[in-house]
Each structure stands twice: as C-alpha cells, then as structure tokens.
C-alpha cells in the first residue's frame, strides 16, 4: 500500500467516523449535557467511552465475528439493557433538573463519564446494526480496493473521525458554559432527560417487535 493510498484510506475512515458520530442521539445529548454541566473533560470522556465501544464493534467486523453479534436474541437483550441504561440516565437527569440550580465541576466524576459513554454505545443496538451493515460493507470495500491490510487502518480512521467530532462538540459545550445560567442548565438537563426516556421507550418497542 502506497503512502497516498494509506492517507486516502485513513481520511475515508475519518469521514465515515464523523458521519457516524454527528447525528443527534443519546450519546451526543449526554456529551453536551455533561460538557455544559461539568466541563470539557467530562463531555470528552463520555465521547471517548462511546468511541471505545464503537472500536470494539469495528474490530469484531474485522475479525469476522459479525454473524454472532447479528443474532436477534442478542439484539433483544441489548435493546432491553440499553433501555434500562437510558431510563436510568434520563430519570436521574430529570430528577437533577428539579433541584440543581448551579453548575459545579468540583465533584464531577470523570471516571463515571467514561463508563457512561461506553455503556450507552455498547448497549445501543442501532449503533451495532450500523456497524454490522454499513460498517461491514465499508470494510469489504476497503479490502477490495486496498487489500487485506486495509481493514485495521480503516478502523483507525473511523476512530479518529469520531474522536474529532467528540472533541469539537465537547469544546463547544465548554465555551457555551459561560453563557448558561443555573436556570438554563436545569432546563437543558430536564429536556435531555426526557429525550433519553424517549430513547428508552423506543428501545423497548424495538425489542418487542423482535420477539
């Protein structure tokens, strides 16, 4: 593989990563919420946790284990587990919005931010379906065009794209903090909680349809 082909492959993967990460969903909502409430690092760590889960799924494709993960019974379990995760975070956000009136970073649990992001991505069946459909197709295309060594570099490119997106929106949330009052933060936290509860319901309905 030539240097130009390598750069083309990584850029291709990075573009895919940004397109995967950009749509508004539970993870982006949580990154923004934590970034506004707790600062850049907590928002960024939430995104890094999600990136870690996405990278694992990407490696599963590279290793040829996608058929196992596409099993409907496994997807039902993931939908239910994901719904429980979204419900917990959504409920906690709504409860916090009813009492919290200040933005305080002194006790922000950074490790919890990473774990939250990881679990939200790992237990999101829609993200998994994306990887095992679109992701598998992209990997096959890269291997066809650049050879068997292309798949790992494609995964690295995707990871760089997701990381870039996470860094940008975390930075935007950090800059926006100075304009967000305690009352506005309450509203943002409450609305994000309601949206996450909506995703929890969506996951339960999706699991029911697979039964």
Backbone as a chain_set.jsonl record, in Angstrom:
{"seq": "XXXXXXXXXXXXXXXXXXXXXXXXXXXXXXXXXXXXXXXXXXXXXXXXXXXXXXXXXXXXXXXXXXXXXXXXXXXXXXXXXXXXXXXXXXXXXXXXXXXXXXXXXXXXXXXXXXXXXXXXXXXXXXXXXXXXXXXXXXXXXXXXXXXXXXXXXXXXXXXXXXXXXXXXXXXXXXXXXXXXXXXXXXXXXXXXXXXXXXXXXXXXXXXXXXX", "coords": {"N": [[0.842, -1.19, 0.0], [0.645, 2.139, -0.938], [1.838, 5.386, 0.236], [0.046, 7.435, -0.428], [-2.308, 5.979, -0.86], [-2.658, 4.968, 1.708], [-3.107, 7.334, 3.209], [-5.417, 8.163, 1.925], [-7.149, 6.112, 2.648], [-7.268, 6.341, 5.475], [-8.338, 8.925, 5.68], [-10.774, 8.49, 4.451], [-11.906, 6.683, 6.28], [-12.006, 8.394, 8.512], [-13.868, 10.28, 7.668], [-16.152, 8.685, 7.498], [-16.353, 8.11, 10.225], [-17.008, 10.627, 11.349], [-19.486, 11.059, 10.115], [-20.887, 8.99, 11.264], [-20.87, 9.706, 13.954], [-22.048, 12.236, 14.089], [-24.997, 12.538, 13.871], [-27.825, 13.536, 15.857], [-28.294, 11.977, 18.875], [-28.676, 9.719, 21.709], [-26.063, 9.593, 22.818], [-24.67, 11.908, 21.907], [-26.335, 13.795, 23.085], [-25.841, 13.303, 25.782], [-23.1, 13.873, 25.92], [-23.072, 16.645, 25.4], [-24.66, 17.547, 27.523], [-23.147, 16.787, 29.798], [-20.827, 18.167, 29.198], [-21.67, 20.832, 29.331], [-22.505, 20.975, 31.983], [-20.394, 19.912, 33.574], [-18.002, 20.535, 32.354], [-15.369, 20.56, 29.789], [-13.698, 18.189, 29.887], [-15.236, 16.126, 31.06], [-17.359, 15.884, 29.243], [-15.875, 15.145, 26.999], [-14.706, 12.734, 27.853], [-16.963, 11.164, 28.082], [-17.627, 10.908, 25.387], [-15.292, 9.603, 24.595], [-15.571, 7.165, 25.874], [-17.759, 6.138, 24.46], [-16.556, 5.968, 21.96], [-14.69, 3.958, 22.465], [-16.336, 1.694, 22.713], [-17.44, 1.636, 20.133], [-15.128, 1.126, 18.67], [-14.527, -1.463, 19.486], [-16.682, -2.879, 18.348], [-16.139, -2.375, 15.686], [-13.753, -3.783, 15.406], [-14.698, -6.335, 15.783], [-16.005, -6.76, 13.39], [-13.825, -6.676, 11.652], [-12.52, -8.971, 12.504], [-14.246, -10.849, 11.646], [-16.555, -11.656, 13.053], [-19.14, -10.861, 12.895], [-21.582, -12.178, 12.319], [-22.291, -13.569, 14.615], [-22.892, -11.488, 16.399], [-25.113, -10.427, 15.17], [-27.257, -11.913, 15.835], [-30.669, -12.286, 16.604], [-31.71, -12.762, 19.171], [-29.668, -11.879, 20.815], [-29.711, -9.205, 20.141], [-32.199, -8.453, 21.174], [-31.736, -8.681, 23.93], [-29.788, -6.694, 24.179], [-31.281, -4.442, 23.441], [-33.093, -4.303, 25.592], [-31.336, -4.037, 27.775], [-30.091, -1.67, 26.995], [-32.294, 0.054, 27.06], [-32.827, 0.106, 29.79], [-30.508, 1.367, 30.673], [-30.705, 3.892, 29.391], [-33.079, 4.758, 30.562], [-32.368, 4.958, 33.247], [-30.375, 7.001, 33.206], [-31.867, 9.056, 32.048], [-33.962, 9.394, 33.931], [-32.453, 10.132, 36.173], [-31.395, 12.529, 35.22], [-33.687, 14.135, 34.896], [-34.575, 14.229, 37.542], [-32.392, 15.521, 38.72], [-32.59, 17.978, 37.432], [-34.711, 19.158, 38.672], [-33.787, 20.045, 41.05], [-31.135, 21.007, 40.964], [-29.421, 24.05, 40.729], [-27.104, 25.322, 40.158], [-23.95, 25.31, 38.385], [-21.492, 23.072, 38.875], [-18.208, 21.942, 38.991], [-16.517, 20.745, 40.729], [-16.897, 18.274, 41.959], [-17.26, 16.556, 39.892], [-17.635, 13.383, 38.523], [-15.246, 11.949, 36.772], [-14.405, 9.415, 35.892], [-16.806, 8.051, 35.864], [-18.08, 9.32, 33.785], [-16.741, 8.361, 31.508], [-17.373, 5.609, 31.679], [-20.151, 5.733, 31.474], [-20.482, 6.733, 28.842], [-19.317, 4.603, 27.426], [-21.026, 2.414, 28.062], [-23.471, 3.364, 27.064], [-22.996, 3.404, 24.309], [-22.215, 0.744, 23.857], [-24.501, -0.655, 24.503], [-26.339, 0.144, 22.68], [-28.353, -0.918, 20.311], [-28.928, 0.082, 17.748], [-26.654, 1.396, 16.939], [-25.007, -0.816, 16.825], [-26.217, -2.322, 14.797], [-25.698, -0.577, 12.712], [-22.897, -0.797, 12.478], [-22.653, -3.495, 11.764], [-23.833, -3.624, 9.327], [-23.671, -1.248, 7.454], [-21.024, -0.67, 8.259], [-19.751, -3.159, 7.851], [-19.987, -3.34, 5.1], [-18.432, -1.14, 4.279], [-15.935, -1.972, 5.185], [-15.529, -4.258, 3.628], [-15.419, -3.058, 1.122], [-13.123, -1.476, 1.415], [-11.146, -3.435, 1.751], [-11.318, -4.697, -0.711], [-10.436, -2.661, -2.413], [-7.923, -1.881, -1.362], [-6.631, -4.068, -0.301], [-5.977, -6.814, 2.068], [-4.752, -5.714, 4.312], [-5.962, -3.353, 4.755], [-8.229, -3.105, 6.421], [-7.691, -2.783, 9.333], [-6.541, -0.191, 9.301], [-8.62, 1.289, 8.298], [-10.397, 1.144, 10.444], [-8.925, 2.587, 12.342], [-8.972, 5.094, 11.1], [-11.738, 5.648, 11.213], [-12.049, 5.775, 13.996], [-10.486, 8.039, 14.544], [-12.008, 9.971, 13.249], [-14.417, 9.923, 14.766], [-13.352, 10.663, 17.24], [-12.489, 13.249, 16.652], [-14.942, 14.541, 16.195], [-16.139, 14.263, 18.73], [-14.362, 15.763, 20.275], [-14.723, 18.324, 19.207], [-17.497, 18.941, 19.742], [-17.488, 18.766, 22.498], [-15.761, 20.832, 23.133], [-17.27, 22.978, 22.179], [-19.417, 22.834, 23.943], [-18.069, 23.415, 26.307], [-17.202, 26.087, 25.859], [-19.697, 27.252, 25.685], [-20.62, 27.168, 28.252], [-20.184, 29.476, 29.776], [-22.232, 31.099, 29.08], [-24.457, 29.935, 30.009], [-26.91, 29.919, 32.366], [-27.786, 28.953, 35.774], [-30.52, 28.318, 35.841], [-31.048, 27.887, 33.115], [-29.452, 25.661, 32.738], [-30.808, 23.809, 34.245], [-33.122, 23.492, 32.679], [-31.979, 22.464, 30.306], [-30.862, 20.079, 31.261], [-33.183, 18.786, 32.142], [-34.691, 18.545, 29.737], [-32.939, 16.971, 28.21], [-33.074, 14.686, 29.722], [-35.746, 13.887, 29.332], [-35.658, 13.329, 26.577], [-33.882, 11.152, 26.596], [-35.409, 9.309, 27.997], [-37.326, 8.938, 26.063], [-35.81, 7.589, 24.125], [-35.372, 5.258, 25.571], [-37.952, 4.147, 25.657], [-38.308, 3.745, 22.936], [-36.374, 1.776, 22.468], [-37.447, -0.334, 23.971], [-39.827, -0.842, 22.576], [-38.707, -1.625, 20.126], [-37.403, -3.961, 20.911], [-39.609, -5.503, 21.588], [-40.779, -5.887, 19.102], [-39.036, -7.659, 17.957], [-39.468, -9.986, 19.268]], "CA": [[0.0, 0.0, 0.0], [1.438, 3.357, -1.031], [1.518, 6.419, 1.223], [-1.167, 8.132, -0.863], [-3.432, 5.079, -0.598], [-2.816, 4.922, 3.166], [-3.741, 8.582, 3.619], [-6.772, 8.147, 1.379], [-7.926, 5.161, 3.446], [-7.492, 6.915, 6.798], [-9.261, 10.048, 5.507], [-12.066, 7.862, 4.156], [-12.409, 6.195, 7.555], [-12.321, 9.534, 9.375], [-15.124, 10.85, 7.169], [-17.204, 7.771, 7.954], [-16.464, 8.29, 11.665], [-17.744, 11.869, 11.613], [-20.872, 10.847, 9.691], [-21.488, 8.095, 12.251], [-20.987, 10.358, 15.255], [-22.708, 13.536, 14.032], [-26.444, 12.607, 14.1], [-28.261, 13.735, 17.231], [-28.744, 10.746, 19.504], [-28.47, 9.732, 23.167], [-24.669, 9.836, 23.206], [-24.392, 13.331, 21.717], [-27.093, 14.52, 24.103], [-25.14, 13.154, 27.06], [-21.833, 14.609, 25.819], [-23.369, 18.067, 25.542], [-25.155, 17.799, 28.884], [-22.021, 16.72, 30.746], [-19.908, 19.25, 28.874], [-22.222, 22.076, 29.86], [-22.601, 20.929, 33.448], [-19.157, 19.549, 34.261], [-16.815, 21.0, 31.657], [-14.883, 19.876, 28.586], [-13.127, 16.857, 30.088], [-16.295, 15.14, 31.301], [-18.03, 15.641, 27.97], [-14.94, 14.444, 26.125], [-14.56, 11.366, 28.354], [-18.194, 10.457, 27.704], [-17.439, 10.553, 23.983], [-14.209, 8.625, 24.495], [-16.147, 5.877, 26.251], [-18.545, 5.673, 23.308], [-15.588, 5.608, 20.927], [-14.105, 2.663, 22.83], [-17.3, 0.66, 22.362], [-17.506, 1.585, 18.664], [-13.903, 0.485, 18.179], [-14.67, -2.901, 19.725], [-17.578, -3.418, 17.325], [-15.425, -2.323, 14.407], [-12.786, -4.882, 15.405], [-15.47, -7.572, 15.615], [-16.206, -6.891, 11.945], [-12.531, -7.002, 11.057], [-12.199, -10.347, 12.872], [-15.212, -11.738, 11.02], [-17.487, -12.215, 14.035], [-20.387, -10.086, 12.802], [-22.766, -13.034, 12.297], [-22.659, -13.868, 16.005], [-23.476, -10.299, 17.008], [-26.359, -10.088, 14.497], [-28.284, -12.806, 16.338], [-31.801, -11.496, 17.084], [-31.839, -12.918, 20.622], [-28.674, -10.986, 21.407], [-30.18, -7.835, 19.938], [-33.283, -8.206, 22.125], [-31.097, -8.454, 25.232], [-29.136, -5.389, 24.117], [-32.33, -3.425, 23.449], [-33.619, -4.186, 26.951], [-30.274, -3.477, 28.614], [-29.932, -0.273, 26.578], [-33.454, 0.806, 27.561], [-32.621, 0.3, 31.232], [-29.446, 2.362, 30.817], [-31.264, 5.194, 29.01], [-34.086, 5.136, 31.555], [-31.663, 5.363, 34.469], [-29.744, 8.305, 32.996], [-32.932, 10.023, 31.829], [-34.624, 9.645, 35.216], [-31.52, 10.877, 37.014], [-31.287, 13.883, 34.676], [-34.916, 14.866, 35.235], [-34.559, 14.447, 38.99], [-31.385, 16.547, 38.982], [-33.057, 19.272, 36.904], [-35.704, 19.712, 39.581], [-33.147, 20.516, 42.279], [-29.843, 21.657, 40.744], [-29.538, 25.419, 40.221], [-25.765, 25.843, 39.875], [-23.065, 24.446, 37.621], [-20.344, 22.831, 39.737], [-17.328, 20.921, 38.432], [-15.559, 20.316, 41.742], [-17.075, 16.87, 42.295], [-17.68, 15.85, 38.685], [-16.996, 12.065, 38.461], [-14.741, 11.777, 35.42], [-14.425, 8.001, 35.533], [-18.195, 7.688, 35.572], [-18.414, 9.852, 32.453], [-16.221, 7.413, 30.523], [-18.156, 4.372, 31.77], [-21.478, 6.03, 30.937], [-20.378, 6.774, 27.383], [-19.039, 3.254, 26.926], [-22.218, 1.579, 28.175], [-24.506, 3.871, 26.166], [-22.679, 2.955, 22.948], [-22.164, -0.717, 23.81], [-25.854, -1.191, 24.657], [-27.212, 0.769, 21.685], [-28.447, -1.853, 19.182], [-28.937, 0.764, 16.462], [-25.252, 1.576, 16.586], [-24.48, -2.136, 16.481], [-26.739, -2.64, 13.465], [-24.948, 0.249, 11.76], [-21.57, -1.379, 12.265], [-22.711, -4.807, 11.122], [-24.407, -3.492, 7.978], [-22.873, -0.246, 6.745], [-19.616, -0.867, 8.6], [-19.243, -4.35, 7.175], [-19.863, -3.005, 3.681], [-17.277, -0.26, 4.115], [-14.737, -2.778, 5.373], [-15.374, -5.089, 2.435], [-15.0, -2.175, 0.035], [-11.723, -1.083, 1.647], [-10.296, -4.603, 1.49], [-11.314, -4.907, -2.165], [-9.666, -1.602, -3.074], [-6.571, -1.68, -0.854], [-6.018, -5.308, 0.172], [-6.356, -7.305, 3.393], [-4.183, -4.879, 5.373], [-6.679, -2.075, 4.808], [-9.276, -3.078, 7.441], [-7.299, -2.117, 10.592], [-6.32, 1.237, 9.077], [-9.953, 1.888, 8.17], [-10.904, 1.273, 11.815], [-8.198, 3.707, 12.947], [-9.518, 6.311, 10.502], [-13.066, 5.87, 11.788], [-11.843, 6.196, 15.379], [-10.004, 9.424, 14.509], [-13.148, 10.812, 12.888], [-15.298, 10.024, 15.931], [-12.642, 11.439, 18.258], [-12.519, 14.652, 16.222], [-16.289, 15.054, 16.444], [-16.323, 14.341, 20.181], [-13.554, 16.884, 20.759], [-15.345, 19.583, 18.762], [-18.745, 19.264, 20.452], [-17.135, 18.975, 23.906], [-15.198, 22.186, 23.194], [-18.391, 23.913, 22.015], [-20.15, 22.816, 25.209], [-17.235, 24.121, 27.286], [-17.285, 27.523, 25.573], [-21.072, 27.698, 25.911], [-20.92, 27.166, 29.686], [-20.16, 30.839, 30.333], [-23.489, 31.764, 28.739], [-25.565, 29.128, 30.531], [-27.227, 30.185, 33.767], [-28.246, 27.783, 36.519], [-31.88, 28.001, 35.42], [-30.965, 27.32, 31.771], [-28.883, 24.326, 32.872], [-31.911, 22.968, 34.713], [-33.96, 23.18, 31.519], [-31.21, 21.604, 29.406], [-30.772, 18.768, 31.896], [-34.512, 18.168, 32.131], [-35.055, 18.185, 28.36], [-32.113, 15.828, 27.806], [-33.614, 13.518, 30.425], [-36.967, 13.472, 28.634], [-35.243, 12.714, 25.31], [-33.309, 9.835, 26.886], [-36.547, 8.428, 28.305], [-37.914, 8.615, 24.769], [-34.989, 6.539, 23.532], [-35.619, 4.036, 26.336], [-39.225, 3.609, 25.171], [-38.047, 3.284, 21.57], [-35.635, 0.526, 22.578], [-38.365, -1.372, 24.446], [-40.708, -1.161, 21.442], [-37.898, -2.355, 19.149], [-37.201, -5.306, 21.452], [-40.896, -6.187, 21.496], [-41.001, -6.261, 17.7], [-38.161, -8.772, 17.606], [-39.889, -11.195, 19.994]], "C": [[0.884, 1.249, 0.0], [1.002, 4.356, 0.035], [0.226, 7.145, 0.853], [-2.406, 7.282, -0.614], [-3.716, 4.994, 0.902], [-3.549, 6.163, 3.662], [-5.182, 8.649, 3.137], [-7.674, 7.258, 2.227], [-8.26, 5.734, 4.818], [-8.474, 8.081, 6.711], [-10.674, 9.537, 5.245], [-12.702, 7.369, 5.456], [-12.811, 7.32, 8.485], [-13.634, 10.191, 8.971], [-16.305, 10.002, 7.61], [-17.439, 7.945, 9.453], [-17.262, 9.523, 12.033], [-19.217, 11.703, 11.252], [-21.611, 9.931, 10.668], [-21.787, 8.838, 13.548], [-21.886, 11.588, 15.25], [-24.21, 13.532, 14.327], [-26.79, 12.747, 15.583], [-28.835, 12.433, 17.774], [-28.426, 10.798, 20.985], [-27.044, 10.051, 23.582], [-24.311, 11.306, 23.049], [-25.117, 14.188, 22.747], [-26.352, 14.484, 25.437], [-23.799, 13.889, 27.056], [-22.063, 16.096, 26.053], [-23.808, 18.386, 26.966], [-24.013, 17.804, 29.889], [-21.003, 17.82, 30.475], [-20.365, 20.579, 29.43], [-22.188, 22.09, 31.386], [-21.241, 20.797, 34.129], [-17.877, 19.977, 33.555], [-16.37, 20.084, 30.524], [-14.492, 18.431, 28.846], [-14.196, 15.802, 30.301], [-17.09, 14.85, 30.041], [-17.163, 14.814, 27.047], [-14.774, 12.99, 26.555], [-15.804, 10.532, 28.057], [-18.088, 9.996, 26.248], [-16.353, 9.517, 23.796], [-14.696, 7.237, 24.879], [-16.959, 5.281, 25.112], [-17.63, 5.223, 22.181], [-14.965, 4.249, 21.202], [-15.036, 1.513, 22.447], [-17.405, 0.507, 20.845], [-16.286, 0.876, 18.082], [-13.959, -1.022, 18.368], [-15.556, -3.528, 18.662], [-16.921, -3.412, 15.949], [-14.42, -3.479, 14.307], [-13.482, -6.233, 15.249], [-15.703, -7.84, 14.132], [-14.915, -7.324, 11.274], [-12.165, -8.464, 11.319], [-13.202, -11.355, 12.319], [-16.224, -12.358, 11.952], [-18.86, -11.555, 13.979], [-21.632, -10.966, 12.873], [-23.245, -13.364, 13.706], [-23.4, -12.691, 16.628], [-24.798, -9.893, 16.364], [-27.517, -10.964, 14.958], [-29.419, -11.995, 16.985], [-31.974, -11.594, 18.592], [-30.871, -11.999, 21.351], [-29.13, -9.54, 21.28], [-31.317, -7.488, 20.892], [-32.713, -7.892, 23.507], [-30.451, -7.067, 25.268], [-30.157, -4.25, 24.131], [-32.841, -3.206, 24.872], [-32.584, -3.56, 27.886], [-30.054, -2.004, 28.283], [-31.062, 0.595, 27.094], [-33.297, 1.101, 29.048], [-31.57, 1.38, 31.485], [-29.975, 3.764, 30.514], [-32.274, 5.685, 30.042], [-33.411, 5.647, 32.823], [-31.075, 6.762, 34.318], [-30.799, 9.388, 32.816], [-33.639, 10.401, 33.116], [-33.738, 10.485, 36.125], [-31.399, 12.328, 36.543], [-32.506, 14.725, 35.05], [-34.95, 15.197, 36.72], [-33.572, 15.55, 39.363], [-31.878, 17.924, 38.556], [-34.057, 19.944, 37.84], [-35.077, 20.333, 40.831], [-31.89, 21.339, 42.036], [-30.026, 23.041, 40.127], [-28.187, 26.046, 39.905], [-24.979, 24.831, 39.078], [-21.776, 24.285, 38.405], [-19.509, 21.701, 39.177], [-16.426, 20.306, 39.492], [-15.678, 18.837, 42.07], [-17.509, 16.043, 41.09], [-16.928, 14.52, 38.566], [-16.518, 11.734, 37.053], [-14.759, 10.323, 34.982], [-15.819, 7.538, 35.162], [-18.614, 8.18, 34.198], [-17.96, 8.876, 31.37], [-17.065, 6.134, 30.503], [-19.55, 4.58, 31.188], [-21.466, 6.04, 29.416], [-20.161, 5.399, 26.786], [-20.302, 2.4, 26.938], [-23.324, 2.047, 27.232], [-24.254, 3.41, 24.736], [-22.728, 1.438, 22.84], [-23.556, -1.335, 23.843], [-26.851, -0.549, 23.692], [-27.29, -0.126, 20.444], [-28.443, -1.166, 17.823], [-27.515, 1.059, 15.99], [-24.62, 0.269, 16.144], [-24.924, -2.54, 15.082], [-25.996, -1.846, 12.398], [-23.604, -0.396, 11.449], [-21.629, -2.676, 11.476], [-23.413, -4.797, 9.776], [-23.538, -2.542, 7.157], [-21.384, -0.453, 6.993], [-18.997, -2.058, 7.902], [-19.047, -4.09, 5.689], [-18.658, -2.122, 3.407], [-15.968, -1.036, 4.246], [-14.465, -3.642, 4.151], [-14.885, -4.263, 1.255], [-13.537, -1.78, 0.181], [-10.772, -2.23, 1.341], [-10.189, -4.869, -0.01], [-10.401, -3.902, -2.863], [-8.202, -1.568, -2.649], [-5.892, -2.947, -0.34], [-6.386, -5.625, 1.61], [-5.841, -6.425, 4.534], [-4.953, -3.585, 5.575], [-7.633, -1.98, 5.995], [-8.844, -2.406, 8.745], [-7.101, -0.616, 10.437], [-7.64, 1.979, 8.884], [-10.549, 2.115, 9.547], [-10.232, 2.448, 12.518], [-8.726, 5.031, 12.406], [-10.881, 6.651, 11.07], [-12.944, 6.389, 13.22], [-11.373, 7.648, 15.447], [-11.134, 10.39, 14.158], [-14.09, 11.021, 14.054], [-14.658, 10.882, 17.009], [-12.646, 12.928, 17.918], [-13.873, 15.277, 16.52], [-16.522, 15.257, 17.934], [-15.57, 15.543, 20.759], [-14.203, 18.215, 20.415], [-16.589, 19.908, 19.58], [-18.489, 19.448, 21.95], [-16.573, 20.384, 24.094], [-16.301, 23.23, 23.071], [-19.192, 24.004, 23.32], [-19.387, 23.585, 26.285], [-17.333, 25.639, 27.1], [-18.673, 28.065, 25.918], [-21.414, 27.805, 27.394], [-21.024, 28.574, 30.256], [-21.454, 31.587, 30.059], [-24.699, 31.049, 29.328], [-25.753, 29.408, 32.014], [-27.681, 28.898, 34.449], [-29.634, 27.344, 36.08], [-31.878, 27.35, 34.033], [-30.418, 25.894, 31.835], [-29.938, 23.343, 33.381], [-32.789, 22.53, 33.538], [-33.249, 22.21, 30.572], [-31.132, 20.184, 29.961], [-32.11, 18.043, 31.856], [-34.929, 17.71, 30.745], [-34.242, 16.986, 27.883], [-32.609, 14.555, 28.482], [-34.864, 12.982, 29.742], [-36.624, 12.78, 27.316], [-34.675, 11.319, 25.532], [-34.406, 8.839, 27.284], [-37.259, 8.02, 27.022], [-37.139, 7.51, 24.067], [-35.2, 5.206, 24.255], [-36.9, 3.355, 25.865], [-39.049, 3.03, 23.774], [-37.329, 1.938, 21.587], [-36.553, -0.627, 23.013], [-39.301, -1.814, 23.32], [-39.948, -1.986, 20.402], [-37.644, -3.781, 19.612], [-38.471, -6.134, 21.318], [-41.151, -6.674, 20.076], [-40.153, -7.447, 17.275], [-38.577, -10.082, 18.272], [-40.882, -12.013, 19.172]], "O": [[1.768, 1.391, 0.845], [-0.05, 4.205, 0.656], [-0.595, 7.437, 1.723], [-3.442, 7.803, -0.201], [-4.874, 4.954, 1.318], [-4.497, 6.061, 4.441], [-6.062, 9.131, 3.85], [-8.824, 7.605, 2.493], [-9.397, 5.63, 5.277], [-9.349, 8.217, 7.567], [-11.648, 10.089, 5.757], [-13.884, 7.605, 5.706], [-13.829, 7.231, 9.172], [-14.416, 10.609, 9.824], [-17.331, 10.526, 8.043], [-18.582, 7.932, 9.908], [-18.103, 9.475, 12.931], [-20.095, 12.15, 11.989], [-22.816, 10.078, 10.873], [-22.83, 8.625, 14.166], [-22.433, 11.954, 16.291], [-24.679, 14.457, 14.99], [-26.139, 12.159, 16.446], [-29.755, 11.86, 17.192], [-27.952, 11.823, 21.475], [-26.833, 10.714, 24.598], [-23.715, 11.897, 23.95], [-24.578, 15.187, 23.224], [-26.247, 15.495, 26.131], [-23.404, 14.462, 28.071], [-21.334, 16.73, 26.816], [-23.376, 19.383, 27.545], [-23.912, 18.701, 30.726], [-20.387, 18.346, 31.402], [-19.562, 21.361, 29.939], [-21.874, 23.112, 31.997], [-20.962, 21.468, 35.122], [-16.784, 19.802, 34.095], [-16.909, 18.996, 30.324], [-14.907, 17.537, 28.108], [-14.081, 14.694, 29.778], [-17.459, 13.703, 29.789], [-17.645, 13.893, 26.387], [-14.707, 12.102, 25.705], [-15.704, 9.331, 27.808], [-18.411, 8.856, 25.918], [-16.469, 8.644, 22.936], [-14.283, 6.244, 24.281], [-16.87, 4.087, 24.826], [-17.895, 4.218, 21.522], [-14.736, 3.471, 20.276], [-14.592, 0.489, 21.925], [-17.454, -0.61, 20.33], [-16.4, 0.118, 17.119], [-13.494, -1.776, 17.513], [-15.229, -4.588, 18.128], [-17.12, -4.327, 15.15], [-14.261, -4.077, 13.243], [-12.929, -7.161, 14.659], [-15.615, -8.977, 13.67], [-14.908, -8.223, 10.434], [-11.57, -9.121, 10.465], [-13.04, -12.563, 12.495], [-16.712, -13.459, 11.694], [-19.651, -11.679, 14.914], [-22.645, -10.545, 13.433], [-24.447, -13.431, 13.964], [-24.413, -12.873, 17.304], [-25.539, -9.098, 16.941], [-28.648, -10.772, 14.512], [-29.164, -11.123, 17.816], [-32.345, -10.61, 19.233], [-31.211, -11.412, 22.378], [-28.956, -8.743, 22.202], [-31.398, -6.357, 21.371], [-33.153, -6.953, 24.17], [-30.554, -6.354, 26.266], [-29.927, -3.214, 24.756], [-33.003, -2.067, 25.31], [-32.901, -2.676, 28.682], [-29.854, -1.185, 29.18], [-30.839, 1.73, 27.515], [-33.596, 2.203, 29.509], [-31.715, 2.202, 32.39], [-29.732, 4.706, 31.269], [-32.323, 6.873, 30.36], [-33.835, 6.648, 33.401], [-31.251, 7.611, 35.191], [-30.667, 10.491, 33.346], [-33.889, 11.579, 33.372], [-34.203, 11.428, 36.765], [-31.311, 13.246, 37.359], [-32.377, 15.877, 35.465], [-35.31, 16.308, 37.11], [-33.861, 16.402, 40.204], [-31.617, 18.92, 39.232], [-34.228, 21.163, 37.8], [-35.74, 21.053, 41.577], [-31.596, 22.262, 42.795], [-30.712, 23.185, 39.115], [-28.129, 27.182, 39.433], [-25.291, 23.64, 39.085], [-21.038, 25.254, 38.587], [-20.029, 20.617, 38.912], [-15.636, 19.417, 39.173], [-14.685, 18.2, 42.421], [-18.061, 14.954, 41.247], [-15.699, 14.523, 38.512], [-17.309, 11.282, 36.225], [-15.089, 10.022, 33.835], [-15.992, 6.728, 34.252], [-19.413, 7.534, 33.52], [-18.702, 8.597, 30.428], [-17.426, 5.64, 29.435], [-20.073, 3.71, 30.492], [-22.326, 5.435, 28.775], [-20.751, 5.061, 25.76], [-20.618, 1.74, 25.949], [-24.038, 1.223, 26.661], [-25.197, 3.063, 24.024], [-23.224, 0.9, 21.85], [-23.775, -2.409, 23.282], [-28.062, -0.682, 23.865], [-26.386, -0.095, 19.609], [-28.003, -1.76, 16.839], [-27.212, 0.982, 14.799], [-23.809, 0.236, 15.218], [-24.129, -3.034, 14.281], [-25.699, -2.36, 11.32], [-23.223, -0.522, 10.286], [-20.775, -2.939, 10.629], [-23.574, -5.845, 9.15], [-22.776, -2.965, 6.288], [-20.579, -0.417, 6.063], [-17.866, -1.992, 7.42], [-18.077, -4.552, 5.088], [-17.944, -2.323, 2.424], [-15.013, -0.788, 3.51], [-13.328, -3.75, 3.691], [-14.04, -4.711, 0.481], [-12.795, -1.751, -0.801], [-9.717, -2.025, 0.742], [-9.124, -5.219, -0.518], [-9.679, -4.255, -3.795], [-7.329, -1.264, -3.462], [-4.715, -2.918, 0.019], [-7.022, -4.822, 2.292], [-6.439, -6.399, 5.61], [-4.631, -2.804, 6.47], [-7.835, -0.89, 6.529], [-9.56, -1.531, 9.233], [-7.451, 0.153, 11.333], [-7.768, 3.145, 9.255], [-11.143, 3.163, 9.799], [-10.895, 3.218, 13.213], [-8.908, 5.984, 13.164], [-11.156, 7.81, 11.378], [-13.643, 7.323, 13.612], [-11.814, 8.403, 16.314], [-11.21, 11.492, 14.702], [-14.521, 12.143, 14.318], [-15.318, 11.722, 17.621], [-12.791, 13.769, 18.806], [-13.954, 16.395, 17.029], [-17.039, 16.292, 18.354], [-16.084, 16.249, 21.625], [-14.23, 19.13, 21.238], [-16.73, 21.031, 20.064], [-19.203, 20.209, 22.604], [-16.867, 21.049, 25.087], [-16.28, 24.246, 23.766], [-19.592, 25.087, 23.748], [-19.983, 24.315, 27.077], [-17.521, 26.38, 28.065], [-18.807, 29.196, 26.385], [-22.39, 28.461, 27.757], [-21.859, 28.835, 31.122], [-21.751, 32.586, 30.714], [-25.833, 31.501, 29.167], [-24.855, 29.162, 32.819], [-27.928, 27.886, 33.793], [-29.903, 26.149, 35.959], [-32.606, 26.386, 33.794], [-30.858, 25.021, 31.086], [-29.949, 22.177, 32.984], [-33.151, 21.359, 33.418], [-33.852, 21.249, 30.095], [-31.312, 19.21, 29.229], [-32.173, 16.846, 31.574], [-35.46, 16.61, 30.587], [-34.777, 16.089, 27.232], [-32.57, 13.475, 27.892], [-35.026, 11.771, 29.589], [-37.226, 11.763, 26.973], [-34.948, 10.404, 24.755], [-34.328, 7.659, 26.942], [-37.739, 6.892, 26.903], [-37.731, 6.602, 23.484], [-35.206, 4.149, 23.624], [-36.935, 2.136, 25.694], [-39.573, 1.96, 23.464], [-37.653, 1.055, 20.793], [-36.456, -1.741, 22.5], [-39.538, -3.007, 23.131], [-40.494, -2.946, 19.857], [-37.666, -4.71, 18.805], [-38.421, -7.316, 20.98], [-41.685, -7.766, 19.881], [-40.507, -8.162, 16.337], [-38.105, -11.155, 17.896], [-41.342, -13.061, 19.625]]}, "num_chains": 1, "name": "protein.A"}
